Short mmCIF file of C-alpha atoms in Angstrom, two decimals:
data_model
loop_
_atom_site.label_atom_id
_atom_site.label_comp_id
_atom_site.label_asym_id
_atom_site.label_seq_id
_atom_site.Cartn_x
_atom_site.Cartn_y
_atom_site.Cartn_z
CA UNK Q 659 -18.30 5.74 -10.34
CA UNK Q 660 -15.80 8.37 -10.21
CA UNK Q 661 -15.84 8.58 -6.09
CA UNK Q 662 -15.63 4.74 -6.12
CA UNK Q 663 -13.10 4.91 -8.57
CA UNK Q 664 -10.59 7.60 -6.51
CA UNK Q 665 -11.69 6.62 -3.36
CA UNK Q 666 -10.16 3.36 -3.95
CA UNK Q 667 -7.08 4.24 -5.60
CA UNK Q 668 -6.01 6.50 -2.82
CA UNK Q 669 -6.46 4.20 -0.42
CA UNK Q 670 -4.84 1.16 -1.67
CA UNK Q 671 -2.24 2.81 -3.47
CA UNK Q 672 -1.24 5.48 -1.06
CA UNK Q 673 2.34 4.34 -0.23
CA UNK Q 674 3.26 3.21 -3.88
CA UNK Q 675 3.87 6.73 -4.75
CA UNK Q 676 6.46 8.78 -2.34
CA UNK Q 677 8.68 10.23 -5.23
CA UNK Q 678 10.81 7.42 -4.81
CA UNK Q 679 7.74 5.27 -4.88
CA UNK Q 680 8.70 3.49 -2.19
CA UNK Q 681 7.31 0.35 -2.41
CA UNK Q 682 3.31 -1.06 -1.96
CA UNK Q 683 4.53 -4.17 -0.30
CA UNK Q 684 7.35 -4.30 1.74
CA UNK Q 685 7.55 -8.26 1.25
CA UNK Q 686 11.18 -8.86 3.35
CA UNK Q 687 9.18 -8.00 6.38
CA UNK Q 688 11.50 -7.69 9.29
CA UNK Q 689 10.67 -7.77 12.47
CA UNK Q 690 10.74 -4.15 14.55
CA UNK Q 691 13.88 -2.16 15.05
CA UNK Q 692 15.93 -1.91 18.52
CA UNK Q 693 15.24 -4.39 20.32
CA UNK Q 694 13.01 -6.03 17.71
CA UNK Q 695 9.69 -6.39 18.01
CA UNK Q 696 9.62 -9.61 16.11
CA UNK Q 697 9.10 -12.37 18.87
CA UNK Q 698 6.53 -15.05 18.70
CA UNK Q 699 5.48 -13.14 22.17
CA UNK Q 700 1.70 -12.45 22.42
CA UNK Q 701 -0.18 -10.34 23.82
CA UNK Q 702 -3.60 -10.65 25.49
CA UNK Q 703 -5.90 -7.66 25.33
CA UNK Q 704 -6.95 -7.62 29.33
CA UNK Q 705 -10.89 -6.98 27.90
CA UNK Q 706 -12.57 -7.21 24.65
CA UNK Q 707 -13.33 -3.90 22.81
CA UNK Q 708 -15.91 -1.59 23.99
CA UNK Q 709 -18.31 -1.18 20.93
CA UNK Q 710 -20.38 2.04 20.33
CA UNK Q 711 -22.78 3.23 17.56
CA UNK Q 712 -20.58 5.62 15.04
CA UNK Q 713 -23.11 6.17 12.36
CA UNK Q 714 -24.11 2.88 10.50
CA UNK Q 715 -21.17 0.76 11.96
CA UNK Q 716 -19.47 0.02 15.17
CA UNK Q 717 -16.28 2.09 16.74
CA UNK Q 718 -14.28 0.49 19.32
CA UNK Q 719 -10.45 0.70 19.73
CA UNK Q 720 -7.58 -1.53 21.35
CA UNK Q 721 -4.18 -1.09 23.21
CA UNK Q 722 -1.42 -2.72 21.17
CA UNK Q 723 2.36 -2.40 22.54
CA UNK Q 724 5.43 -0.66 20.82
CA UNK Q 725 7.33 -3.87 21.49
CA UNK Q 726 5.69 -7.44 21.92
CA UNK Q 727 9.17 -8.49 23.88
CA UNK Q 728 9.07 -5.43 25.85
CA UNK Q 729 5.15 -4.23 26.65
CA UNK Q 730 6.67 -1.91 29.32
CA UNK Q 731 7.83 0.55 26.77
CA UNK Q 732 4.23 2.09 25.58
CA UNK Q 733 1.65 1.53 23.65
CA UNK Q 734 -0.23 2.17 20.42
CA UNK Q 735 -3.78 2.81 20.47
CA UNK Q 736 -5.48 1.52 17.14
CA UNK Q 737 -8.70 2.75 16.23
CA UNK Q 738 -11.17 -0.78 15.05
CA UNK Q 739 -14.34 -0.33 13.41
CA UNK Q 740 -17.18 -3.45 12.55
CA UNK Q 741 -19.96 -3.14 10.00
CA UNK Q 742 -21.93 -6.22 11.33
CA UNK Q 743 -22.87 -8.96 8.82
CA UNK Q 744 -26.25 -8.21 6.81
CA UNK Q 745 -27.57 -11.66 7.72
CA UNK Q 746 -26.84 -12.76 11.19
CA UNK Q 747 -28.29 -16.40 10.49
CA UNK Q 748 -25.62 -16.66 7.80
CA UNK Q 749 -22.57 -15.21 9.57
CA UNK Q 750 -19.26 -17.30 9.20
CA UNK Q 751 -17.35 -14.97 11.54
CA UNK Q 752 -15.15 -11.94 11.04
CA UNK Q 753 -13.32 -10.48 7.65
CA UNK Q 754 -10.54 -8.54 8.35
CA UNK Q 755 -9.44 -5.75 5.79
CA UNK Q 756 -6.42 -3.72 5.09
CA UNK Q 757 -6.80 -1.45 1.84
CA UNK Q 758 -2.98 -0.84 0.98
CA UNK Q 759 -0.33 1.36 2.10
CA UNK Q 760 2.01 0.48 4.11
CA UNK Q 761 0.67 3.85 6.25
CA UNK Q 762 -3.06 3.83 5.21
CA UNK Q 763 -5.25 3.72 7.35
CA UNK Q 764 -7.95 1.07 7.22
CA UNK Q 765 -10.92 2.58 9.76
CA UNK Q 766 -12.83 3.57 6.98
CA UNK Q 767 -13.44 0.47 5.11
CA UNK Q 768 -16.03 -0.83 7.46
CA UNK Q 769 -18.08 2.54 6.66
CA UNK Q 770 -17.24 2.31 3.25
CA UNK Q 771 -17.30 -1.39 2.71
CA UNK Q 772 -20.17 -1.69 -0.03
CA UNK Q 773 -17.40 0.54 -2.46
CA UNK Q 774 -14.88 -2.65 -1.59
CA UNK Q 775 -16.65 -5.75 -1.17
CA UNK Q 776 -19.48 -8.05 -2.56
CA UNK Q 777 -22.87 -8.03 -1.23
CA UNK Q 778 -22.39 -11.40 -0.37
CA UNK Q 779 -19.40 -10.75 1.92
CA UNK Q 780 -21.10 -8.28 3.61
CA UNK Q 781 -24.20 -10.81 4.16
CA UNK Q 782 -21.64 -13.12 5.89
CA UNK Q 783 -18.93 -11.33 7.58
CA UNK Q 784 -18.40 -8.62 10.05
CA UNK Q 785 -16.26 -6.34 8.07
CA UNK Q 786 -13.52 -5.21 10.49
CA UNK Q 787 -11.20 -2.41 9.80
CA UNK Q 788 -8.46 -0.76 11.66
CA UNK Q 789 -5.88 1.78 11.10
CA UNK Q 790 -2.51 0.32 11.89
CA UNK Q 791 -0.21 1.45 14.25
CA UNK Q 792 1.13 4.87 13.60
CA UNK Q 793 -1.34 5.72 11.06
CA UNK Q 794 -4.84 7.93 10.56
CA UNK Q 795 -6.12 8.02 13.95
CA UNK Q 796 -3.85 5.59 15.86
CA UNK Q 797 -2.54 7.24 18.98
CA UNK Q 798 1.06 8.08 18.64
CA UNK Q 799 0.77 8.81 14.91
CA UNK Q 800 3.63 8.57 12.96
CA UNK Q 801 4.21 12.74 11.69
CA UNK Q 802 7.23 14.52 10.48
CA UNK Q 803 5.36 17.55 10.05
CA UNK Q 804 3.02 19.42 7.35
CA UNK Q 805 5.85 20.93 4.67
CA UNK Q 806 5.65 18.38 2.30
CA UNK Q 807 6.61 20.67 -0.40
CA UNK Q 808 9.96 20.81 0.71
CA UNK Q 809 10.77 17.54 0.70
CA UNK Q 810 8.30 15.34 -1.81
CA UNK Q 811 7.59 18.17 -4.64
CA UNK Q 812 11.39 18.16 -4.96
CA UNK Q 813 14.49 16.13 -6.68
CA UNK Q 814 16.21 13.94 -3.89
CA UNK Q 815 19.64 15.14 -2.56
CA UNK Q 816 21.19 13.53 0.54
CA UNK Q 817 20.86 16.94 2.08
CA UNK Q 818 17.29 17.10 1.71
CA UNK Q 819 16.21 13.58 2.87
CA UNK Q 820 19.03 13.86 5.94
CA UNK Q 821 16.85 17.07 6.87
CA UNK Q 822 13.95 14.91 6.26
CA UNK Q 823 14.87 12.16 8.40
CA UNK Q 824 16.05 14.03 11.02
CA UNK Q 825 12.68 15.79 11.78
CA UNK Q 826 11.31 12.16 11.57
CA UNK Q 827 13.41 11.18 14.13
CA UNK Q 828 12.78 14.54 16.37
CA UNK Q 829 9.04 14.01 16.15
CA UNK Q 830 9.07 10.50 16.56
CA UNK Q 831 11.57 9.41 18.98
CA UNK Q 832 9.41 6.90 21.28
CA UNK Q 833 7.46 5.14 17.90
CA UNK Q 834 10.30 5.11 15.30
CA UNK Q 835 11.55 2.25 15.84
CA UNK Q 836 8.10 0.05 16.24
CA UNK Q 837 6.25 0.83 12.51
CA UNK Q 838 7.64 -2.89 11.18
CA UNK Q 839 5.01 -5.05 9.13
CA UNK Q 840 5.86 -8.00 11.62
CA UNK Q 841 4.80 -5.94 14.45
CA UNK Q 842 1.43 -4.68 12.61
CA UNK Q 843 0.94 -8.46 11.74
CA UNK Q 844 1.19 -9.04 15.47
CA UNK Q 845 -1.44 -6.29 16.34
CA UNK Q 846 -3.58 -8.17 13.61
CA UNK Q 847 -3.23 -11.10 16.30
CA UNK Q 848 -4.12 -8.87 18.91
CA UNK Q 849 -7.35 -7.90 17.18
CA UNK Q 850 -8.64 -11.85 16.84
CA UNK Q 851 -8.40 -12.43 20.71
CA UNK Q 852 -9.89 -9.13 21.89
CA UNK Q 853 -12.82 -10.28 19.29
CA UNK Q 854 -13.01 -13.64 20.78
CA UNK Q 855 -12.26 -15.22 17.68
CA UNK Q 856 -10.63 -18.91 17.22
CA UNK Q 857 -10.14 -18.09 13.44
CA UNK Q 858 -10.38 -15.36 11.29
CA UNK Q 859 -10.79 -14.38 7.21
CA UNK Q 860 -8.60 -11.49 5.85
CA UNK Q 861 -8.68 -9.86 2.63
CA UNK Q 862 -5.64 -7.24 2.07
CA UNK Q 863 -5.40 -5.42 -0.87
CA UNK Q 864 -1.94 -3.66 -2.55
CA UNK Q 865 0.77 -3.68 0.84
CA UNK Q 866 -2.35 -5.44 2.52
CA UNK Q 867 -0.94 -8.56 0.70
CA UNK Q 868 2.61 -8.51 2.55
CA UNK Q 869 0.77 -7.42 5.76
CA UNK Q 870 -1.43 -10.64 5.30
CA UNK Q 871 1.30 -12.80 4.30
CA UNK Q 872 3.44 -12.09 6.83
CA UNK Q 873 0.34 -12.35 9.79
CA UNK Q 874 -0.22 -15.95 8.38
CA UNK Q 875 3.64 -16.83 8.33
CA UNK Q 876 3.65 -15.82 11.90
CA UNK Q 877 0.12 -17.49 13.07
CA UNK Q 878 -0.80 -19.88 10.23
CA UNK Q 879 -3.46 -21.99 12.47
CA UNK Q 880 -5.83 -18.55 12.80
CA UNK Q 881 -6.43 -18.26 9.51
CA UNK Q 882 -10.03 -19.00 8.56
CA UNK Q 883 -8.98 -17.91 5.11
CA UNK Q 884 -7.15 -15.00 3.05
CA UNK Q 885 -6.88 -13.48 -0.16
CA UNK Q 886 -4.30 -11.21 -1.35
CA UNK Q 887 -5.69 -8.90 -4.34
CA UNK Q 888 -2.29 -7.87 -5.83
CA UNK Q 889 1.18 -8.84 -4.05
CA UNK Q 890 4.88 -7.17 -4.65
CA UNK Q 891 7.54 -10.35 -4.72
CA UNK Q 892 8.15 -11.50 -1.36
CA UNK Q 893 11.48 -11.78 0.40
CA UNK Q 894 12.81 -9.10 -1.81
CA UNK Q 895 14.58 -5.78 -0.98
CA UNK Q 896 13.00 -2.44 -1.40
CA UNK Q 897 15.41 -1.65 -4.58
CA UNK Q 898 14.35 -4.47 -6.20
CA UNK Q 899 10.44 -3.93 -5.18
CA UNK Q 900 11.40 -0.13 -6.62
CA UNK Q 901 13.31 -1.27 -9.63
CA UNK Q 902 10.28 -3.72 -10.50
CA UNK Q 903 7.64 -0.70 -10.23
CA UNK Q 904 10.00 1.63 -12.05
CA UNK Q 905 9.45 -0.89 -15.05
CA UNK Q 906 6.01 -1.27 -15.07
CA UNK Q 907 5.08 2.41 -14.59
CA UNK Q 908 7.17 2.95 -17.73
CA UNK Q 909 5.08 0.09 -19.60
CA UNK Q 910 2.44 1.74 -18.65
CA UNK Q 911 3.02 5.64 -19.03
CA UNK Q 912 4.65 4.35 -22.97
CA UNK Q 913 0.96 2.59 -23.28
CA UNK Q 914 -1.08 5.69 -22.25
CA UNK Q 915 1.22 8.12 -24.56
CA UNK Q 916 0.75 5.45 -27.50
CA UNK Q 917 -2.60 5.93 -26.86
CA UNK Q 918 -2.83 9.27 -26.89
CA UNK Q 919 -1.14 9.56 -30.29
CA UNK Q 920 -2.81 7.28 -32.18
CA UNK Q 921 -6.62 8.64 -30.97
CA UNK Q 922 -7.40 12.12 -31.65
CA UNK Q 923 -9.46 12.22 -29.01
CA UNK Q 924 -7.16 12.18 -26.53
CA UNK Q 925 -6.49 15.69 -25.04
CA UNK Q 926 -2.91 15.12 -24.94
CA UNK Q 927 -2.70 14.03 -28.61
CA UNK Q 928 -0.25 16.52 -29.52
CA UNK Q 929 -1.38 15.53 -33.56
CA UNK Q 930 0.20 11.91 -32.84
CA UNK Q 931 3.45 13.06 -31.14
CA UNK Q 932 2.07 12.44 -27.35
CA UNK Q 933 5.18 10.93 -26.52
CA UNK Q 934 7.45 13.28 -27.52
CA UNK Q 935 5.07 16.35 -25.81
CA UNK Q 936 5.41 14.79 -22.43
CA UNK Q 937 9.32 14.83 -22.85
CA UNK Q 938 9.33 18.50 -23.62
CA UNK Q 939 7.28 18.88 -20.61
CA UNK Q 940 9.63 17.60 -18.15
CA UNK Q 941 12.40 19.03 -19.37
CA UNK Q 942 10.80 22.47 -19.45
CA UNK Q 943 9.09 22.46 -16.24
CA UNK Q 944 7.29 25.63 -17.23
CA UNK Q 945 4.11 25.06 -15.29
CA UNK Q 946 5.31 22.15 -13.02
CA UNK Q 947 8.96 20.26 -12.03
CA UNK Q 948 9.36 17.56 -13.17
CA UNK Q 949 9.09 15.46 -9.17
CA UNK Q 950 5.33 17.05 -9.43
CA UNK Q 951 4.44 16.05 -12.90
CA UNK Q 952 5.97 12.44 -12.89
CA UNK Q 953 4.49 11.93 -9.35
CA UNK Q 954 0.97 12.73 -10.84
CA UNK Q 955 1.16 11.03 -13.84
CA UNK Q 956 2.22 8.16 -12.05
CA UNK Q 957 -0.76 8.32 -9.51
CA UNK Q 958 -2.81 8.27 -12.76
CA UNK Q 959 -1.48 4.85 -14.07
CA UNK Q 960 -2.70 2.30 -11.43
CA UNK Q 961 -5.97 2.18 -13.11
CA UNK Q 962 -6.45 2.89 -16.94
CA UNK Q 963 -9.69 4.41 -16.27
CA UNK Q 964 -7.73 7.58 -14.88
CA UNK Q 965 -6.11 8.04 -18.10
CA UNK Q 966 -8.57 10.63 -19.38
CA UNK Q 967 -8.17 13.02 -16.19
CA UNK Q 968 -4.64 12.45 -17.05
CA UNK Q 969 -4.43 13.17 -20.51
CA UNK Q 970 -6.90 16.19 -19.54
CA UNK Q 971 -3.86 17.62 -16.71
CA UNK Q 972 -0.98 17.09 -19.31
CA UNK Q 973 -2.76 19.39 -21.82
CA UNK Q 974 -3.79 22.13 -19.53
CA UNK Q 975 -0.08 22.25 -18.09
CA UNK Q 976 1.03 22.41 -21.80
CA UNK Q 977 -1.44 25.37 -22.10
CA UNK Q 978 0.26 27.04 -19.21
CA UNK Q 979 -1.88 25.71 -16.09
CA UNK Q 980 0.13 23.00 -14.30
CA UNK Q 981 -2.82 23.61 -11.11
CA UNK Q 982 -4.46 20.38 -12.69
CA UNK Q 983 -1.47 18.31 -12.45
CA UNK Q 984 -0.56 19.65 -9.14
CA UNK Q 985 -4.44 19.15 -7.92
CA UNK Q 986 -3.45 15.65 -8.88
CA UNK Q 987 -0.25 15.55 -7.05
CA UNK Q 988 -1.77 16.89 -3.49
CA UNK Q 989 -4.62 14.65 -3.81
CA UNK Q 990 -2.09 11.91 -3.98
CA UNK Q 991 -0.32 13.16 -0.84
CA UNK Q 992 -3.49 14.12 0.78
CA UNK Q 993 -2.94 17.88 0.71
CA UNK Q 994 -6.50 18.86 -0.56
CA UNK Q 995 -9.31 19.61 1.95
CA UNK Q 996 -10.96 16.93 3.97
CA UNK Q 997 -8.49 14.50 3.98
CA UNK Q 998 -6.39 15.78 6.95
CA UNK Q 999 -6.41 12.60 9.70
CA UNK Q 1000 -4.68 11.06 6.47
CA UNK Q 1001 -1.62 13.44 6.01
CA UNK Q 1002 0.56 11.40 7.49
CA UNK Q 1003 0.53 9.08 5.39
CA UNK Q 1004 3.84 9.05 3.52
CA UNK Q 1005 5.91 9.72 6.56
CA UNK Q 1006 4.09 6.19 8.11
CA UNK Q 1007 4.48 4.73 5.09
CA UNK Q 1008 8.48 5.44 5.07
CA UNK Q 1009 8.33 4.55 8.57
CA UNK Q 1010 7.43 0.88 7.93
CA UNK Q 1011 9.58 0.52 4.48
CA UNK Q 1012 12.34 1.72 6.05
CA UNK Q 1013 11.89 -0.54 9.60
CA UNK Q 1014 11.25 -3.33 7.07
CA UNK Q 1015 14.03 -2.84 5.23
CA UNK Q 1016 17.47 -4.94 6.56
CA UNK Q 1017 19.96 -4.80 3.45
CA UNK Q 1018 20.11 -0.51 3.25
CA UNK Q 1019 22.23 0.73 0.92
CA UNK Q 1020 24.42 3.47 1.30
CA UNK Q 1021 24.13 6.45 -0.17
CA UNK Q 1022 27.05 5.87 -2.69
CA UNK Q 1023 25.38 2.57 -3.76
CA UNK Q 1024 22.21 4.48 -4.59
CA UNK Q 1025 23.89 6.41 -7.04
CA UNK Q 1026 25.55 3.52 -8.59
CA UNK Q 1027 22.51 1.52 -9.11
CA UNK Q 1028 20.83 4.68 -10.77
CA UNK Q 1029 22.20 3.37 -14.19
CA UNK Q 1030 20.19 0.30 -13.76
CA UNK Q 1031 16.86 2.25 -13.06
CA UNK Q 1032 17.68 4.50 -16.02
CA UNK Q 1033 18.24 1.38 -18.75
CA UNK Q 1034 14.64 0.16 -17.72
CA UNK Q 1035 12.97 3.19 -17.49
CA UNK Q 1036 14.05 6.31 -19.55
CA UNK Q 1037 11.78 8.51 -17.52
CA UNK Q 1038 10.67 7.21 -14.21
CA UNK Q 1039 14.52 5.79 -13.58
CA UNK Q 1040 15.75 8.51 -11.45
CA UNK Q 1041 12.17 9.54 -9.66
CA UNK Q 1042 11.97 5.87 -8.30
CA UNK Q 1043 15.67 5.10 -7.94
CA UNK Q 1044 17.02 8.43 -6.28
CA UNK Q 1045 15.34 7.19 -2.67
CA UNK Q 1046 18.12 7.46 -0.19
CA UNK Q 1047 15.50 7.43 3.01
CA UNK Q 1048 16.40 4.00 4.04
CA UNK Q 1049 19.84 4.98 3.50
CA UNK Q 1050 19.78 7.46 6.43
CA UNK Q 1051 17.17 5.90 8.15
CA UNK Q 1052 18.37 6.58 12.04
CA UNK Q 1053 16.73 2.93 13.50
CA UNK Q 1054 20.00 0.27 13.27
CA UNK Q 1055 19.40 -2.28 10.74
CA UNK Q 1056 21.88 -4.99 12.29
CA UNK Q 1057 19.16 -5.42 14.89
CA UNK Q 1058 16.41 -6.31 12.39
CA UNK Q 1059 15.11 -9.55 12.71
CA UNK Q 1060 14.40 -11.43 8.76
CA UNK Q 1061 10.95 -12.92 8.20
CA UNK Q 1062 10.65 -15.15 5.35
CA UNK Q 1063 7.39 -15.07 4.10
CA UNK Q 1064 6.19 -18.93 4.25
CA UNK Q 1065 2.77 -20.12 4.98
CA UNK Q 1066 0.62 -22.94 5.08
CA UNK Q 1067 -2.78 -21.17 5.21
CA UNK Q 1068 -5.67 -21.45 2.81
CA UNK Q 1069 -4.77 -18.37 0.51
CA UNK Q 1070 -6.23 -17.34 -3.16
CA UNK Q 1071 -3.91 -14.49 -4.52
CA UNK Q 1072 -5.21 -12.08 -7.35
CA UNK Q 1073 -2.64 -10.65 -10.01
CA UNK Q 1074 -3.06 -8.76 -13.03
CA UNK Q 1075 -1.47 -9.09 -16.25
CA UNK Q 1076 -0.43 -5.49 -16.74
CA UNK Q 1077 -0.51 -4.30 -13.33
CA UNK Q 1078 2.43 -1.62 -12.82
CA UNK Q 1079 2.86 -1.62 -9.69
CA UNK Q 1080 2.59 -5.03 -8.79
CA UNK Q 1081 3.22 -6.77 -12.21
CA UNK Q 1082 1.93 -10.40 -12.62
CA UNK Q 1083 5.35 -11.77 -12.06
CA UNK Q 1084 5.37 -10.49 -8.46
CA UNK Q 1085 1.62 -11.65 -7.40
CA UNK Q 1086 2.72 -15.09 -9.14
CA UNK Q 1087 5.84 -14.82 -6.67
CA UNK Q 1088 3.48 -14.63 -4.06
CA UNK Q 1089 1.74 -17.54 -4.72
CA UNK Q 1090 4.88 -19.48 -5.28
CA UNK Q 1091 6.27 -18.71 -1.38
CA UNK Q 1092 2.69 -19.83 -0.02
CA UNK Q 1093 2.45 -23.66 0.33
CA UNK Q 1094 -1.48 -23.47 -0.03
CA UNK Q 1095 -2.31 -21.42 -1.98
CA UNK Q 1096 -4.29 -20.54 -5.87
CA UNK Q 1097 -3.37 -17.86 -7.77
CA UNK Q 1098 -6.10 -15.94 -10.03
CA UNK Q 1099 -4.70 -13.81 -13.15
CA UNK Q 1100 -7.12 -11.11 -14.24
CA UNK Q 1101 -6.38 -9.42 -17.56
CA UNK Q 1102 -6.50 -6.06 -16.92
CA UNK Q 1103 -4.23 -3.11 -16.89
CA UNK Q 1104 -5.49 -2.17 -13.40
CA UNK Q 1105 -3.97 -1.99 -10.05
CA UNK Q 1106 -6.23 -4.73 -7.83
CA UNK Q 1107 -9.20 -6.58 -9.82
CA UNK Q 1108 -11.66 -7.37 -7.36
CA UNK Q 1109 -14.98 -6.07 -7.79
CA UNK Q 1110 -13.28 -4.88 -10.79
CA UNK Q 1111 -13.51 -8.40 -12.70
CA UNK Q 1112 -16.68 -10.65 -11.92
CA UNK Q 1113 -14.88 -14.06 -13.13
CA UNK Q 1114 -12.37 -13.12 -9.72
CA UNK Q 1115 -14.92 -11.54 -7.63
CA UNK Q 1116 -16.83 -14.59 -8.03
CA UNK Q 1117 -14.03 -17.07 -7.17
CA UNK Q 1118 -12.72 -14.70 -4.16
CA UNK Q 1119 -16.49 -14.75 -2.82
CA UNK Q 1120 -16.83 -18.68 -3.15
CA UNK Q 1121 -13.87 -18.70 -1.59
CA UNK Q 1122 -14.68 -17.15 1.82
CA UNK Q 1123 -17.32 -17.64 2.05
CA UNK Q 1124 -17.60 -21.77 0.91
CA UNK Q 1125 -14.02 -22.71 1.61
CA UNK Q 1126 -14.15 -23.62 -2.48
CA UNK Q 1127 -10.48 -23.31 -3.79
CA UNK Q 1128 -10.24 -22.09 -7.15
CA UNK Q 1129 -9.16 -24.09 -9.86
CA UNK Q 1130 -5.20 -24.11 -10.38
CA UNK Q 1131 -3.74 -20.93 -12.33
CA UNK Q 1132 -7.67 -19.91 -12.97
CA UNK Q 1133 -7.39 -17.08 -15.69
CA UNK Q 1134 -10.49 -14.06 -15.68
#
């Protein structure tokens, strides 16, 4: 359970968490940058994808371009994988998955599928993943380089994130411009015809949410059906989205150091005084600064079943060993070993946030609004508020083109009552901005609840796979 248990996290949660944790949906999807990318144009694939055996599933990949207005300018090649479904006699068609981000990529959840979905899913879909444009093994990858230290283990200054954004821009000069969720939803589009499919299902977890939402504003009439396991508000701005998060995480941290006080068992008990332990280790930064330690803990709070490994890194850094917290902290940006086609993660991630994002704020008004990050949350206030990325983002924001999410498709959409970083509120938003759609709430203190919660799993499942609409406001 512990693989299952991390292997998920990371993956749906991967974007949530750039020590300004950015944002896991960027839900005022714009269209692309420059000359925007955002067009109703499509794109048909000239041939369908050339499967081949890799393994248990299928590997195939398709051309994609930068710009839908402009195809002349390049291309994106996006890697598409297909576990076929268990049962061909019951097959209803394809599922397509995205498991977070934005800048995850999603190539791995056909080989990894039974860790995400039901048996029965599998029995009637072909699971289809892919990794978006720019990310894991899409051809140009979005990469600023490997020094992460020097930029995410660290305290924001404008200094250090113009440095930042300038090697983005260096490295990235043709693709910069073309990492929008509007253009990934068009690639999604892209994907159906090379398949040869009139319709297809969709199930998006974390960021996958916004990337579904905004693929069904755009093409409502493909959508076999969709479900959206944990949404950020829609039609918001990235301070808001970061604001929101910087809330719950401190809900959630003041839960787990409750916790720990009042059980003796916890390793960070501290004899009851948990809460004021963890102060004294930021402010000491003996063993670890303060960017590493919040940006671990804060990795540990999207699912309460981390809490232990938490409390477990919080003691030994007390002890004088901060290597468990900062194990935690490179595992979140995928600095340990095996994970490097995923180290570019963050940099995609800021890519998209920051192409998403229309209503930037200077760098003045991110210090300004610091106050208000502060009032709501004592300790997480300036690590999510201090993000002046979008700020000094080089692609021009005039020429962004607003999407308002709005759709008419059959959607269910799964929130959770003490989710941090996508409280109930903003699933319930969600919802609201989707004409035709049921909303689940799971209570749980967990980031996503499917497979997590059988009264949801169940619904999601008769859902896709009967077309059976859940009850109004069902409750698991």
């Amino acid at each position: 359970m512990r693989y299952r248990r991390l292997f998920i996290k990371r993956m749906l949660c991967i974007s949530c968490l750039f020590p300004v944790l950015l944002s896991c949906a960027n839900s005022s999807s714009s269209a692309s940058t420059s000359s925007p990318a955002g067009t109703s144009t499509t794109v048909v694939p000239s041939s369908p994808p050339e499967w081949k055996k890799c393994g248990d599933i299928e590997c195939a990949s398709i051309s994609v371009p930068f710009n839908y207005a402009s195809p002349e300018l390049g291309s994106f090649t996006l890697p598409l994988t297909r576990l076929r479904a268990l049962d061909d006699d019951l097959r209803q068609g394809v599922l397509l998955v995205n498991p977070g981000g934005p800048g995850a990529p999603g190539s791995s959840l056909a080989q990894n599928a039974a860790y995400y979905f039901s048996k029965d899913l599998m029995t009637h879909f072909d699971i289809v993943g892919w990794d978006p444009r720019g990310t894991g093994a899409s051809t140009p990858a979005f990469d600023c380089g490997d020094s992460y230290n020097d930029f995410f283990a660290n305290e924001r200054t404008v200094a250090s994130t113009q440095k930042f954004v300038d090697t983005c821009k260096a490295k990235n000069p043709e693709i910069i411009s073309y990492m929008s969720t509007a253009a990934s939803a068009r690639d999604m589009n892209t994907i159906r015809l090379a398949l040869g499919e009139e319709k297809i299902s969709y199930f998006g977890f974390s960021y996958g949410s916004t990337l579904g939402a905004t693929w069904a504003t755009l093409f409502p009439d493909t959508v076999q059906g969709a479900v959206f396991d944990a949404s950020a508000t829609p039609n918001s701005t990235s301070a808001e989205r970061r604001l929101t998060q910087a809330e719950g995480f401190e809900k959630q941290l003041t839960a787990f150091l409750a916790q720990c006080s009042k059980n003796s068992s916890c390793a960070f008990h501290n004899n009851g005084k948990a809460e004021q332990a963890f102060d004294d280790l930021l402010a000491t930064e003996a063993t670890a600064n303060a960017t590493v330690v919040l940006t671990a803990t804060a990795s540990s709070l999207y699912d309460d079943s981390a809490w232990e490994d938490l409390a477990q890194a919080l003691k030994s850094a007390q002890d004088g060993n901060g290597q468990p917290l900062r194990d935690l902290y490179n595992s979140y940006y995928y600095q340990d070993a095996g994970y490097e086609d995923s180290r570019n993660v963050s940099e995609a991630s800021i890519a998209t946030i920051c192409d998403d994002e229309s209503q930037r704020m200077s760098t003045a008004e991110v210090d300004a609004q610091l106050i208000s990050f502060t009032r709501v949350a004592p300790r997480f206030g300036n690590f999510f508020g201090r993000d002046y990325t979008c700020s000094l983002w080089p692609t021009q924001k005039s020429s962004q083109e607003q999407l308002k999410i709005s759709s008419t498709a059959a959607i269910v959409v799964i929130g959770s009552t003490n989710d941090p970083v996508t409280p109930l509120a903003s699933s319930q938003s969600m919802s609201a901005a989707l004409q035709n759609s049921r909303f689940i709430s799971v209570s749980s203190s967990r980031h996503t609840s499917y497979l997590k919660n059988s009264c949801a799993t169940q619904l999601v499942d008769a859902f896709l796979i009967q077309g059976t609409m859940p009850p109004s406001n069902s409750q698991c």
